[in-house]
XYZ file of C-alpha atoms in Angstrom:
761
model
C 43.680 -9.825 -101.172
C 45.456 -9.607 -104.514
C 43.468 -11.068 -107.398
C 45.787 -13.660 -108.889
C 43.078 -14.765 -111.306
C 42.554 -11.431 -113.072
C 43.934 -12.851 -116.300
C 41.212 -15.489 -116.311
C 40.807 -15.315 -120.082
C 44.258 -16.852 -120.426
C 43.906 -19.241 -117.497
C 42.669 -22.292 -119.374
C 45.345 -22.102 -122.028
C 48.133 -21.500 -119.540
C 46.967 -24.341 -117.324
C 46.803 -26.669 -120.318
C 50.360 -25.728 -121.312
C 51.500 -26.230 -117.741
C 49.836 -29.629 -117.465
C 51.405 -30.867 -120.701
C 54.871 -29.638 -119.817
C 54.670 -30.968 -116.296
C 53.276 -34.361 -117.262
C 56.127 -34.962 -119.678
C 58.650 -34.894 -116.837
C 56.975 -37.124 -114.265
C 55.910 -40.695 -113.729
C 52.241 -41.672 -113.877
C 50.298 -40.966 -110.720
C 47.104 -42.988 -111.221
C 48.841 -46.258 -110.185
C 49.081 -44.773 -106.682
C 45.286 -44.506 -106.442
C 43.808 -47.431 -104.520
C 39.987 -47.166 -104.594
C 39.724 -49.915 -101.953
C 41.165 -47.657 -99.250
C 38.365 -46.818 -96.843
C 35.822 -49.290 -98.215
C 35.334 -51.447 -95.123
C 36.121 -51.279 -91.435
C 37.728 -53.697 -89.111
C 35.251 -54.799 -86.474
C 33.974 -52.028 -84.241
C 35.400 -49.077 -86.177
C 34.669 -46.769 -89.060
C 36.639 -46.846 -92.289
C 35.689 -44.153 -94.764
C 32.490 -45.519 -96.350
C 34.007 -45.222 -99.826
C 33.043 -47.177 -102.946
C 35.629 -48.802 -105.273
C 33.779 -48.395 -108.580
C 34.475 -46.368 -111.709
C 34.010 -42.622 -111.999
C 35.794 -39.603 -113.467
C 36.597 -36.280 -111.751
C 33.401 -34.508 -110.629
C 31.344 -36.807 -112.877
C 27.618 -37.448 -112.617
C 28.059 -41.233 -112.905
C 29.656 -43.409 -110.246
C 29.356 -46.996 -111.516
C 30.071 -49.326 -108.616
C 28.994 -52.608 -107.020
C 26.387 -52.656 -104.281
C 27.031 -55.383 -101.730
C 23.629 -54.893 -100.092
C 20.149 -55.322 -101.539
C 19.038 -52.304 -99.488
C 22.045 -50.261 -98.320
C 21.769 -48.479 -94.988
C 23.971 -45.947 -93.133
C 26.698 -48.509 -92.352
C 27.252 -48.992 -96.095
C 26.028 -45.624 -97.300
C 28.198 -45.881 -100.409
C 26.574 -49.232 -101.245
C 29.764 -51.273 -100.703
C 31.363 -52.883 -97.666
C 34.692 -54.642 -98.061
C 33.637 -57.156 -95.393
C 30.784 -58.451 -97.568
C 31.109 -61.360 -100.008
C 27.915 -60.724 -101.994
C 27.143 -58.332 -104.860
C 23.521 -57.379 -105.520
C 24.385 -55.560 -108.730
C 26.062 -52.513 -110.224
C 24.274 -49.196 -109.917
C 25.264 -45.943 -111.588
C 25.152 -43.345 -108.804
C 26.778 -43.377 -105.373
C 27.760 -41.116 -102.500
C 31.383 -41.022 -101.411
C 31.994 -41.439 -97.706
C 28.750 -39.994 -96.351
C 26.992 -40.937 -93.118
C 23.628 -41.418 -94.824
C 22.742 -43.500 -97.906
C 21.004 -42.546 -101.113
C 21.140 -42.762 -104.939
C 21.984 -46.342 -106.143
C 20.200 -45.582 -109.394
C 19.595 -47.908 -112.368
C 21.098 -51.164 -111.146
C 22.415 -53.664 -113.735
C 23.243 -57.285 -112.942
C 24.387 -59.944 -115.428
C 23.655 -63.577 -114.672
C 23.280 -66.944 -116.315
C 20.429 -69.352 -115.968
C 18.794 -72.440 -117.352
C 15.249 -71.844 -116.158
C 12.776 -74.168 -117.798
C 10.197 -71.449 -118.244
C 10.331 -67.748 -118.871
C 8.054 -67.360 -115.893
C 10.850 -68.770 -113.778
C 13.281 -66.383 -115.420
C 11.108 -63.412 -114.537
C 10.535 -64.789 -111.056
C 14.272 -64.765 -110.382
C 14.232 -61.025 -111.021
C 11.838 -60.681 -108.134
C 13.409 -63.039 -105.588
C 17.100 -62.229 -105.887
C 19.787 -62.314 -108.520
C 23.046 -61.417 -106.769
C 26.258 -63.375 -106.602
C 29.034 -64.196 -104.216
C 32.510 -62.874 -104.953
C 35.979 -62.850 -103.444
C 38.503 -60.039 -103.197
C 41.237 -62.110 -104.798
C 39.219 -61.903 -108.033
C 38.446 -58.201 -107.717
C 40.488 -55.169 -108.784
C 40.058 -51.429 -109.120
C 41.966 -48.371 -110.219
C 41.046 -44.803 -111.080
C 38.207 -45.019 -113.625
C 38.021 -48.830 -113.723
C 36.570 -51.699 -111.667
C 36.597 -55.488 -112.206
C 35.165 -58.493 -110.362
C 34.440 -62.176 -111.033
C 30.906 -63.230 -110.051
C 31.477 -66.630 -108.457
C 27.918 -67.933 -108.777
C 27.798 -67.334 -112.535
C 31.414 -67.396 -113.650
C 30.973 -63.951 -115.223
C 33.838 -61.480 -115.296
C 32.499 -57.920 -114.944
C 34.468 -54.848 -115.981
C 33.226 -51.292 -115.558
C 34.361 -47.842 -116.586
C 32.696 -44.435 -116.822
C 32.564 -41.020 -118.407
C 31.015 -37.890 -116.895
C 27.432 -38.901 -117.757
C 27.636 -42.562 -118.789
C 28.660 -45.984 -117.593
C 30.274 -48.688 -119.725
C 29.802 -52.378 -118.783
C 31.726 -55.352 -120.157
C 30.512 -58.851 -119.228
C 32.516 -61.952 -120.153
C 30.168 -64.933 -119.816
C 31.257 -68.577 -119.721
C 31.125 -69.854 -123.272
C 27.744 -71.262 -124.379
C 26.045 -70.038 -121.187
C 22.715 -68.261 -121.499
C 23.381 -64.615 -120.880
C 20.876 -62.421 -119.123
C 20.950 -58.927 -117.692
C 18.558 -57.603 -115.056
C 17.869 -53.882 -114.814
C 16.317 -52.953 -111.476
C 14.536 -49.608 -111.105
C 13.394 -50.360 -107.547
C 16.860 -50.841 -106.031
C 17.462 -48.126 -103.428
C 18.375 -47.414 -99.842
C 16.362 -49.395 -97.338
C 12.698 -48.443 -97.602
C 10.975 -46.622 -95.963
C 14.000 -44.872 -94.403
C 13.916 -41.133 -95.195
C 10.449 -41.852 -96.624
C 12.097 -43.644 -99.532
C 9.772 -45.006 -102.200
C 9.557 -45.058 -105.973
C 6.870 -42.668 -107.174
C 6.924 -43.672 -110.835
C 9.125 -45.677 -113.210
C 9.127 -46.762 -116.828
C 10.815 -49.159 -119.258
C 10.638 -48.587 -123.001
C 12.149 -51.066 -125.450
C 13.453 -48.769 -128.198
C 14.714 -51.521 -130.518
C 16.416 -54.924 -130.328
C 19.635 -53.342 -128.958
C 18.271 -50.518 -126.791
C 16.167 -49.901 -123.698
C 15.421 -46.565 -122.055
C 13.389 -45.394 -119.088
C 13.298 -43.408 -115.881
C 12.444 -43.470 -112.251
C 11.129 -40.781 -109.922
C 12.124 -41.555 -106.366
C 12.149 -39.856 -102.988
C 14.533 -40.482 -100.128
C 17.244 -38.462 -98.410
C 17.048 -36.237 -101.483
C 13.437 -35.424 -102.226
C 11.842 -36.336 -105.556
C 14.733 -37.138 -107.835
C 14.196 -37.745 -111.539
C 16.696 -40.149 -113.131
C 16.489 -40.919 -116.845
C 18.585 -43.556 -118.627
C 19.315 -44.719 -122.163
C 21.095 -48.080 -122.536
C 22.530 -49.697 -125.667
C 23.884 -53.266 -125.965
C 26.363 -54.546 -128.525
C 24.303 -57.716 -129.045
C 20.706 -58.377 -129.978
C 18.189 -58.550 -127.153
C 16.426 -61.771 -128.124
C 13.536 -61.314 -125.709
C 12.561 -59.395 -122.608
C 10.643 -60.174 -119.447
C 9.347 -57.040 -117.740
C 8.224 -57.281 -114.123
C 6.117 -54.920 -112.009
C 6.055 -56.311 -108.485
C 4.582 -59.791 -108.861
C 3.201 -59.262 -112.360
C 5.194 -60.441 -115.383
C 4.982 -59.233 -118.975
C 6.739 -61.050 -121.807
C 8.152 -59.210 -124.846
C 6.307 -56.039 -123.986
C 7.610 -52.750 -125.381
C 6.453 -50.412 -122.620
C 5.789 -50.794 -118.916
C 4.987 -48.215 -116.239
C 4.865 -48.936 -112.525
C 6.599 -48.457 -109.187
C 8.419 -51.786 -108.694
C 10.014 -52.433 -112.075
C 12.665 -54.893 -113.205
C 13.595 -55.930 -116.706
C 15.184 -59.251 -117.683
C 16.950 -58.997 -121.032
C 17.770 -62.310 -122.690
C 20.642 -62.852 -125.126
C 21.880 -65.727 -127.265
C 24.274 -68.184 -125.618
C 27.714 -66.658 -125.153
C 29.994 -67.098 -128.158
C 33.238 -66.092 -126.466
C 32.891 -62.367 -127.141
C 31.876 -60.048 -124.302
C 28.422 -58.607 -123.905
C 28.736 -54.857 -123.468
C 26.302 -52.173 -122.359
C 26.607 -48.391 -122.550
C 24.285 -46.444 -120.225
C 23.736 -42.688 -120.320
C 22.035 -40.784 -117.492
C 20.254 -37.439 -117.287
C 18.110 -35.489 -114.835
C 16.142 -33.991 -117.732
C 14.961 -36.624 -120.246
C 15.732 -39.897 -121.988
C 16.616 -37.857 -125.082
C 19.295 -36.043 -123.087
C 20.475 -39.342 -121.616
C 20.932 -40.588 -125.189
C 22.741 -37.384 -126.164
C 25.093 -37.760 -123.201
C 25.792 -41.357 -124.183
C 26.441 -40.917 -127.890
C 28.569 -37.825 -127.211
C 30.790 -39.392 -124.567
C 30.921 -43.044 -125.693
C 30.315 -43.054 -129.455
C 32.015 -46.418 -130.111
C 32.204 -49.877 -128.549
C 35.838 -49.430 -127.534
C 35.921 -50.315 -123.839
C 39.710 -50.156 -123.612
C 39.768 -46.666 -125.070
C 37.147 -45.450 -122.605
C 39.193 -46.869 -119.721
C 42.253 -45.050 -121.042
C 40.312 -41.798 -121.350
C 39.129 -42.082 -117.746
C 42.694 -42.748 -116.621
C 43.920 -39.694 -118.540
C 41.313 -37.468 -116.901
C 42.422 -38.627 -113.481
C 46.075 -38.217 -114.399
C 45.500 -34.622 -115.416
C 43.810 -33.743 -112.115
C 46.210 -35.655 -109.864
C 49.119 -34.009 -111.664
C 48.178 -30.679 -110.090
C 49.992 -31.732 -106.927
C 53.288 -33.610 -107.252
C 54.702 -35.217 -104.120
C 57.737 -37.255 -103.193
C 57.674 -39.673 -100.299
C 57.542 -43.366 -99.553
C 55.399 -45.583 -101.759
C 52.875 -45.977 -98.948
C 52.722 -42.227 -98.338
C 52.126 -41.588 -102.026
C 49.379 -44.199 -102.155
C 47.623 -42.582 -99.193
C 48.173 -39.096 -100.621
C 46.977 -39.733 -104.159
C 44.025 -41.822 -103.044
C 43.081 -38.948 -100.743
C 43.456 -36.447 -103.580
C 41.364 -38.777 -105.768
C 38.608 -38.799 -103.159
C 38.554 -34.995 -102.957
C 37.967 -34.831 -106.726
C 34.991 -37.205 -106.915
C 32.502 -34.551 -105.867
C 30.763 -32.095 -106.131
C 29.185 -33.642 -109.224
C 28.287 -31.890 -112.449
C 24.649 -32.773 -113.182
C 24.358 -30.614 -116.279
C 24.037 -32.614 -119.497
C 26.499 -32.214 -122.366
C 24.180 -29.585 -123.890
C 24.054 -27.658 -120.596
C 20.534 -28.726 -119.561
C 19.860 -29.610 -115.933
C 16.903 -29.901 -113.567
C 16.969 -27.088 -111.015
C 15.736 -27.229 -107.434
C 12.303 -26.015 -108.624
C 12.103 -29.012 -111.026
C 12.230 -26.823 -114.107
C 14.816 -27.305 -116.841
C 17.581 -24.725 -117.019
C 20.674 -24.417 -119.187
C 24.203 -23.419 -118.251
C 27.562 -23.131 -119.973
C 29.567 -23.513 -116.774
C 28.181 -26.764 -115.385
C 25.662 -27.251 -112.589
C 27.121 -28.897 -109.508
C 25.469 -30.661 -106.624
C 26.439 -33.082 -103.801
C 27.420 -30.310 -101.403
C 28.218 -31.898 -98.044
C 29.020 -28.433 -96.768
C 29.206 -29.054 -93.000
C 32.186 -31.233 -93.876
C 33.759 -29.829 -97.013
C 33.855 -26.088 -96.241
C 36.650 -26.779 -93.764
C 39.389 -27.996 -96.116
C 38.057 -29.450 -99.385
C 36.767 -26.144 -100.755
C 39.905 -24.182 -99.780
C 41.874 -26.885 -101.620
C 39.696 -26.382 -104.702
C 40.536 -22.656 -104.730
C 44.173 -23.639 -105.192
C 43.967 -26.478 -107.708
C 40.422 -26.171 -109.131
C 39.775 -22.425 -109.482
C 37.525 -22.751 -112.535
C 35.414 -25.417 -110.893
C 35.322 -23.384 -107.678
C 33.476 -20.721 -109.646
C 31.095 -23.415 -110.907
C 30.474 -24.609 -107.348
C 29.741 -21.083 -106.136
C 27.474 -20.227 -109.073
C 25.545 -23.455 -108.537
C 25.003 -22.514 -104.889
C 23.851 -19.037 -105.907
C 21.457 -20.697 -108.366
C 19.759 -22.442 -105.424
C 19.507 -19.098 -103.620
C 17.807 -17.499 -106.611
C 15.216 -20.273 -106.934
C 14.841 -21.296 -103.289
C 15.509 -18.175 -101.249
C 18.661 -19.291 -99.438
C 21.922 -21.067 -100.026
C 22.462 -24.827 -99.737
C 22.881 -26.557 -96.400
C 23.340 -30.100 -97.784
C 22.359 -30.339 -101.432
C 21.992 -33.711 -103.154
C 20.979 -34.310 -106.797
C 19.995 -30.635 -106.943
C 17.690 -30.928 -103.922
C 18.055 -29.499 -100.423
C 17.856 -32.069 -97.621
C 18.670 -29.726 -94.674
C 21.111 -32.207 -93.165
C 23.522 -30.870 -90.526
C 23.778 -27.364 -89.063
C 25.105 -23.938 -89.971
C 25.023 -22.118 -93.296
C 28.347 -23.255 -94.658
C 27.859 -22.333 -98.272
C 28.652 -18.872 -96.885
C 32.345 -19.465 -96.060
C 32.795 -21.288 -99.377
C 31.434 -18.343 -101.338
C 33.196 -15.670 -99.277
C 36.498 -17.536 -99.530
C 36.227 -17.802 -103.307
C 35.303 -14.137 -103.716
C 38.032 -12.838 -101.399
C 40.597 -14.940 -103.242
C 39.535 -13.387 -106.533
C 38.260 -16.553 -108.216
C 37.058 -15.374 -111.651
C 33.550 -15.936 -112.994
C 31.631 -14.985 -109.824
C 29.348 -11.953 -109.648
C 30.432 -10.379 -106.350
C 27.193 -8.462 -105.861
C 25.062 -11.568 -106.418
C 27.350 -13.448 -104.053
C 26.922 -10.832 -101.353
C 23.160 -10.745 -101.781
C 23.053 -14.525 -101.411
C 25.235 -14.739 -98.294
C 23.601 -11.776 -96.577
C 19.993 -12.789 -97.212
C 20.740 -16.410 -96.307
C 21.943 -15.036 -92.950
C 18.803 -13.066 -92.107
C 16.023 -15.228 -93.582
C 14.748 -17.863 -91.167
C 14.975 -21.332 -92.627
C 15.182 -24.857 -91.165
C 18.011 -24.972 -88.628
C 18.646 -21.211 -88.814
C 16.259 -19.193 -86.611
C 17.849 -15.782 -87.159
C 15.179 -13.797 -85.330
C 15.833 -15.841 -82.221
C 19.572 -15.556 -82.857
C 19.547 -11.765 -82.727
C 16.995 -11.574 -79.907
C 18.967 -13.681 -77.440
C 22.512 -13.454 -78.753
C 22.662 -17.256 -78.788
C 20.483 -20.177 -79.830
C 18.416 -21.406 -76.869
C 18.324 -25.183 -76.509
C 14.563 -25.156 -75.906
C 14.109 -23.422 -79.282
C 16.549 -25.457 -81.336
C 18.469 -28.515 -80.221
C 22.220 -28.751 -80.902
C 22.186 -25.138 -79.730
C 25.823 -24.799 -78.660
C 27.123 -26.163 -81.941
C 24.656 -24.057 -83.930
C 25.636 -20.913 -82.008
C 29.341 -21.462 -82.608
C 29.010 -22.383 -86.264
C 26.546 -19.612 -87.127
C 28.922 -17.175 -85.456
C 31.649 -18.252 -87.828
C 29.357 -17.896 -90.844
C 28.477 -14.383 -89.680
C 32.171 -13.480 -89.500
C 32.448 -14.533 -93.135
C 29.513 -12.337 -94.166
C 31.150 -9.455 -92.307
C 34.375 -9.852 -94.278
C 32.558 -9.609 -97.603
C 30.557 -6.631 -96.315
C 33.834 -4.968 -95.369
C 35.259 -5.552 -98.836
C 32.178 -3.929 -100.388
C 32.256 -1.011 -97.909
C 28.872 -1.929 -96.449
C 29.623 -0.500 -93.008
C 26.250 -1.086 -91.348
C 26.162 -4.698 -92.480
C 29.737 -5.228 -91.336
C 28.892 -3.895 -87.875
C 25.819 -6.116 -87.622
C 27.503 -9.339 -88.649
C 30.784 -8.838 -86.822
C 28.742 -8.305 -83.650
C 26.867 -11.547 -84.270
C 30.167 -13.352 -84.848
C 30.981 -12.704 -81.177
C 27.822 -14.353 -79.832
C 29.924 -17.361 -78.844
C 30.874 -15.394 -75.732
C 27.280 -15.525 -74.489
C 27.458 -19.312 -74.013
C 30.897 -19.471 -72.425
C 30.829 -20.604 -68.808
C 33.982 -19.380 -67.079
C 33.289 -21.582 -64.080
C 33.571 -24.828 -66.048
C 35.605 -23.510 -68.977
C 33.158 -24.799 -71.604
C 30.510 -23.489 -73.963
C 27.250 -24.553 -72.336
C 23.659 -24.490 -73.493
C 21.056 -22.054 -72.198
C 17.296 -21.948 -72.531
C 15.287 -18.818 -73.339
C 15.216 -17.974 -69.611
C 18.997 -17.645 -69.629
C 19.532 -20.609 -67.331
C 22.163 -23.163 -68.271
C 21.209 -26.777 -68.776
C 22.140 -29.034 -65.898
C 23.537 -31.478 -65.019
C 26.532 -30.900 -67.263
C 29.047 -33.534 -68.365
C 31.597 -32.282 -70.927
C 32.281 -35.868 -72.015
C 28.670 -36.580 -72.972
C 28.178 -36.917 -76.708
C 25.445 -35.537 -78.891
C 24.356 -36.809 -82.259
C 22.014 -34.872 -84.518
C 19.466 -33.685 -81.993
C 18.436 -34.047 -78.377
C 21.753 -32.655 -77.117
C 23.461 -29.242 -77.301
C 26.390 -30.652 -79.315
C 26.397 -31.967 -82.877
C 28.217 -35.251 -83.404
C 30.583 -34.355 -80.599
C 30.859 -33.213 -77.011
C 31.701 -30.061 -75.077
C 35.399 -30.830 -75.172
C 35.492 -30.947 -78.969
C 33.349 -27.845 -79.472
C 35.318 -25.844 -76.912
C 37.753 -24.916 -79.685
C 35.367 -23.890 -82.437
C 36.013 -20.171 -82.803
C 38.251 -20.294 -85.897
C 37.703 -16.614 -86.685
C 38.843 -15.343 -83.271
C 41.321 -17.738 -81.705
C 42.959 -14.783 -79.964
C 39.623 -14.004 -78.322
C 39.212 -17.656 -77.356
C 42.643 -17.658 -75.734
C 41.615 -14.645 -73.695
C 38.370 -16.381 -72.647
C 40.413 -19.309 -71.371
C 42.560 -16.980 -69.281
C 45.607 -16.575 -71.494
C 48.096 -18.621 -73.464
C 49.311 -20.726 -70.550
C 45.806 -21.835 -69.619
C 44.924 -22.310 -73.292
C 47.836 -24.636 -74.044
C 47.399 -26.477 -70.739
C 43.784 -27.200 -71.666
C 44.870 -28.331 -75.142
C 47.330 -30.698 -73.442
C 44.489 -32.123 -71.378
C 42.269 -32.379 -74.438
C 44.805 -34.559 -76.255
C 45.419 -36.837 -73.256
C 42.050 -37.151 -71.502
C 40.420 -40.491 -72.256
C 36.647 -40.774 -72.004
C 34.946 -43.523 -70.079
C 33.350 -46.538 -71.816
C 29.842 -45.825 -72.995
C 30.389 -42.094 -73.408
C 31.400 -42.323 -77.072
C 28.807 -42.644 -79.817
C 28.993 -43.905 -83.392
C 29.911 -40.512 -84.798
C 33.259 -40.440 -83.015
C 36.398 -42.401 -83.801
C 40.102 -41.915 -84.380
C 40.774 -40.789 -80.827
C 43.799 -39.058 -79.367
C 42.471 -38.209 -75.930
C 39.293 -36.250 -76.620
C 40.436 -35.379 -80.133
C 38.297 -37.422 -82.550
C 39.761 -37.293 -86.049
C 36.929 -39.415 -87.409
C 34.578 -36.427 -87.376
C 34.906 -32.847 -88.533
C 34.541 -30.735 -85.343
C 38.049 -31.791 -84.282
C 39.848 -31.253 -87.583
C 41.406 -27.854 -86.890
C 42.314 -28.352 -83.255
C 45.815 -29.808 -83.638
C 46.855 -26.549 -85.313
C 45.773 -24.287 -82.428
C 49.043 -24.606 -80.517
C 50.575 -22.304 -83.132
C 48.353 -19.443 -81.966
C 49.733 -19.682 -78.434
C 53.437 -20.053 -79.154
C 53.899 -23.836 -78.948
C 54.050 -24.942 -82.599
C 56.108 -28.055 -81.856
C 53.035 -29.607 -80.233
C 51.053 -29.005 -83.411
C 53.869 -30.757 -85.273
C 53.761 -33.725 -82.918
C 50.025 -34.330 -83.190
C 49.751 -33.703 -86.925
C 52.518 -36.253 -87.523
C 50.775 -38.718 -85.216
C 47.461 -38.398 -87.059
C 49.071 -38.719 -90.494
C 51.019 -41.826 -89.518
C 48.460 -43.605 -87.336
C 44.998 -42.639 -88.572
C 45.488 -43.064 -92.339
C 46.645 -46.277 -93.998
C 46.378 -48.233 -97.243
C 43.894 -50.864 -96.068
C 40.135 -51.066 -96.505
C 39.898 -49.430 -93.050
C 42.232 -46.652 -94.120
C 40.226 -43.743 -92.682
C 39.372 -43.004 -89.071
C 35.761 -42.174 -89.916
C 33.414 -41.395 -92.782
C 35.360 -39.753 -95.605
C 32.550 -37.222 -96.059
C 32.792 -36.196 -99.711
C 36.452 -35.275 -99.602
C 36.916 -33.576 -96.217
C 38.783 -36.397 -94.480
C 40.993 -36.652 -97.543
C 41.519 -32.902 -97.894
C 42.753 -32.802 -94.296
C 45.447 -35.292 -95.231
C 46.354 -33.593 -98.527
C 46.916 -30.278 -96.794
C 48.555 -31.698 -93.702
C 50.911 -33.974 -95.614
C 52.111 -30.929 -97.558
C 52.655 -29.082 -94.275
C 49.784 -26.639 -93.643
C 46.016 -26.434 -93.065
C 43.220 -23.781 -93.288
C 42.093 -23.422 -89.660
C 39.863 -20.510 -90.676
C 38.726 -21.685 -94.117
C 37.752 -18.253 -95.434
C 40.738 -16.268 -94.179
C 43.279 -17.119 -96.866
C 45.660 -18.137 -94.065
C 47.119 -21.638 -93.766
C 48.601 -22.716 -90.448
C 51.829 -24.702 -90.646
C 51.945 -28.178 -89.157
C 54.646 -30.604 -90.219
C 55.349 -31.795 -93.784
C 55.000 -35.536 -94.266
C 56.120 -35.548 -97.885
C 59.749 -34.857 -98.764
C 58.604 -32.645 -101.612
C 55.250 -31.221 -102.692
C 54.652 -29.123 -105.786
C 51.310 -27.467 -106.486
C 50.688 -26.497 -110.108
C 48.845 -23.196 -109.921
C 47.053 -20.869 -112.353
C 49.147 -18.723 -114.685
C 51.710 -21.546 -114.862
C 53.081 -20.875 -111.387
C 54.222 -23.497 -108.903
C 54.450 -23.522 -105.146
C 56.936 -26.021 -103.747
C 57.318 -27.317 -100.201
C 60.630 -29.065 -99.488
C 61.380 -31.214 -96.460
C 64.116 -33.510 -97.791
C 64.933 -35.081 -94.427
C 61.345 -35.590 -93.298
C 60.834 -39.088 -91.886
C 58.953 -41.035 -89.231
C 61.503 -39.751 -86.704
C 62.157 -36.288 -88.110
C 58.774 -34.725 -87.447
C 59.858 -31.439 -85.860
C 60.653 -28.253 -87.773
C 64.139 -27.003 -86.946
C 64.112 -24.026 -89.309
C 62.467 -22.818 -92.505
C 63.194 -20.638 -95.511
C 60.744 -19.018 -97.942
C 62.275 -18.300 -101.337
C 65.734 -18.528 -99.807
C 65.107 -16.215 -96.865
C 64.745 -17.323 -93.213
C 61.085 -17.877 -92.352
C 59.813 -18.061 -88.781
C 56.054 -17.574 -89.288
C 53.895 -20.566 -88.353
C 51.490 -19.747 -91.152
C 51.532 -18.963 -94.841
C 48.986 -16.998 -96.847
C 47.104 -17.596 -100.059
C 48.970 -14.620 -101.448
C 52.339 -16.248 -100.677
C 51.273 -19.504 -102.312
C 49.727 -17.975 -105.435
C 52.865 -15.970 -106.161
C 54.686 -19.262 -106.529
C 57.939 -20.044 -104.816
C 59.576 -22.488 -102.435
C 59.050 -23.082 -98.724
C 61.833 -25.275 -97.351
C 61.941 -26.983 -93.960
C 64.821 -28.541 -92.066
C 63.379 -31.359 -89.963
C 64.701 -33.137 -86.894
C 63.785 -35.739 -84.245
C 63.598 -33.276 -81.341
C 61.357 -30.262 -80.935
C 62.883 -26.868 -81.593
C 61.009 -24.831 -79.016
C 62.448 -21.567 -80.314
C 61.198 -21.649 -83.920
C 57.943 -19.794 -84.646
C 57.151 -18.665 -81.102
C 57.311 -14.886 -81.537
C 54.128 -12.857 -81.419
C 54.605 -11.810 -85.039
C 55.086 -15.445 -86.063
C 51.629 -16.580 -84.938
C 48.490 -16.741 -87.060
C 46.117 -13.892 -86.335
C 42.822 -15.523 -87.363
């Protein structure tokens, strides 16, 4: 593939020029971001599991309300729109995940007239939250506000990359207090969660610092903070479990809360600035004073808004107001993570708990089973410099740990989910010529991570049997299919580097999916080490994360997971006619009650948009000469399974993947094979989409008559010439240009059906 990034030394300057010029000609985009989308489900459904609080693109801090004292999986982000209680405002959160963690350094303002300081400290131990209502709550990109009903306090929050900024407006003459809780976390002892050590240190009468070391979904995280207030701390009550200490300067323990007492409110807000670090309180202070040097809350809000505006500006769309709100909120969600955990001086805590330094940022929060599918391919288009940072951070784990991330959180590996999906992310970035990546280091990392046994990846068994036996590793069908795809990716990089023996080895392994295909039933079915298939077999039966051959899905949904060899899959099914007939059944077959588990939602027949195994399937009709059916189902998903309400997603948003699906699909194409550089055309939702690319190029998609009725492509032109391919390549996009569609209400069954018009992988 052509390296469109070879002039990387000029990239930053050219991008900056492009952003300035482009921004001058458009309306602001941040008003279209609605952080409440996907924050709470209607009864019996999933919604997104998103938080509404303040953050900046790829920032370490996510300052947001927690509506649960001990969040669990159903409010893994800490917030549920159906709740009417706020426990406090913590500084770190996960966006749309299916498991909870973080919730670090919780602050909560309150008022009180306790007769004794013992009573004041006691309140810190028995509960200090407040009721609230949504009609006194607001949020936008980089800003959050709520009125605490029980105390009459108006809370405003904003953030920088490494710091949070709080503004509390107390009722006049009320006694202002702030609780800092270092024990607030996910529900203990889930994931073995407990605080190992914590500390408060009163630095002076305006400042408190400290840390906590905690284990949970991410193992042994160190979180340091440095907090300054704009008013004098008149006294403090420090609490360790049931023991209270008054006006003490230092306290160590495992169940710590601090009550900071201030003079009665005089009509001016109490403000707090809080810096975080994984390294030390000194670095937390450095982060704070560097990013928020003054007490100008309004300016910090404006700076956060400007950072979001710059990133959102990289894709300009035209459509209805509702479509733009869904689109830009989705784009916003894709840009929340991965998170840069390196301090402003480049220090960060590596996976081996030693301090390292980097000039390019150190990123974590890699929900790779989700995000390799669409979020990371999107980053290669609109975040090439950060894509290099993501890849180099993954390679850093390989160097220290021996293999690439599976699911990395706060710099730690938690082994969640299956496959080795850092591999397609790295291979995709290298093959697309993203600058700043050492190709030889990248190849070493992807190859050795594919031959070294590690949890969930028994490669010796893999090569011995040519599949994963269920009695060796559960979820065996899903693991076999997904590891086969990862092996195809390794093979492509081996081919680029002329490593013939490696290419032969890995391309052979990429075909192991054939060893589980059962022609009699037409499904991929599990085998044990004796070669016998598991019985009885019900293709509608769901698996979760163990105890079943399928991961968060069923045999129907995994029947289509061979993104690197769809042509081979079509042949397995008996040809194009049988393939499309089975797709038709897939999209119309309803399962029986009780056969669907909590990981599946957003159904169209057996298609479950609420979870990732289904995400590419609507686009498979293109490979068999029926692209109008892809157009029909993509339009249906975009219009019915995304909305502007708190239940605006069909399932967990999963660190940007659910959103990236919409961003791509609304523009008109999607990466079925995420590492191929090929995007399969669906149907454009937006009337116009413009991607601002490196080297000041733009790629424009026009569909001026696209509407709720006009969902079918009648014809297309690329740069003025007739275009009949049902795919477009990275090379086409990066050159810049215009892809224009004529849309209509009836399917054109003649466009894009030729053999040469179909995607090849």
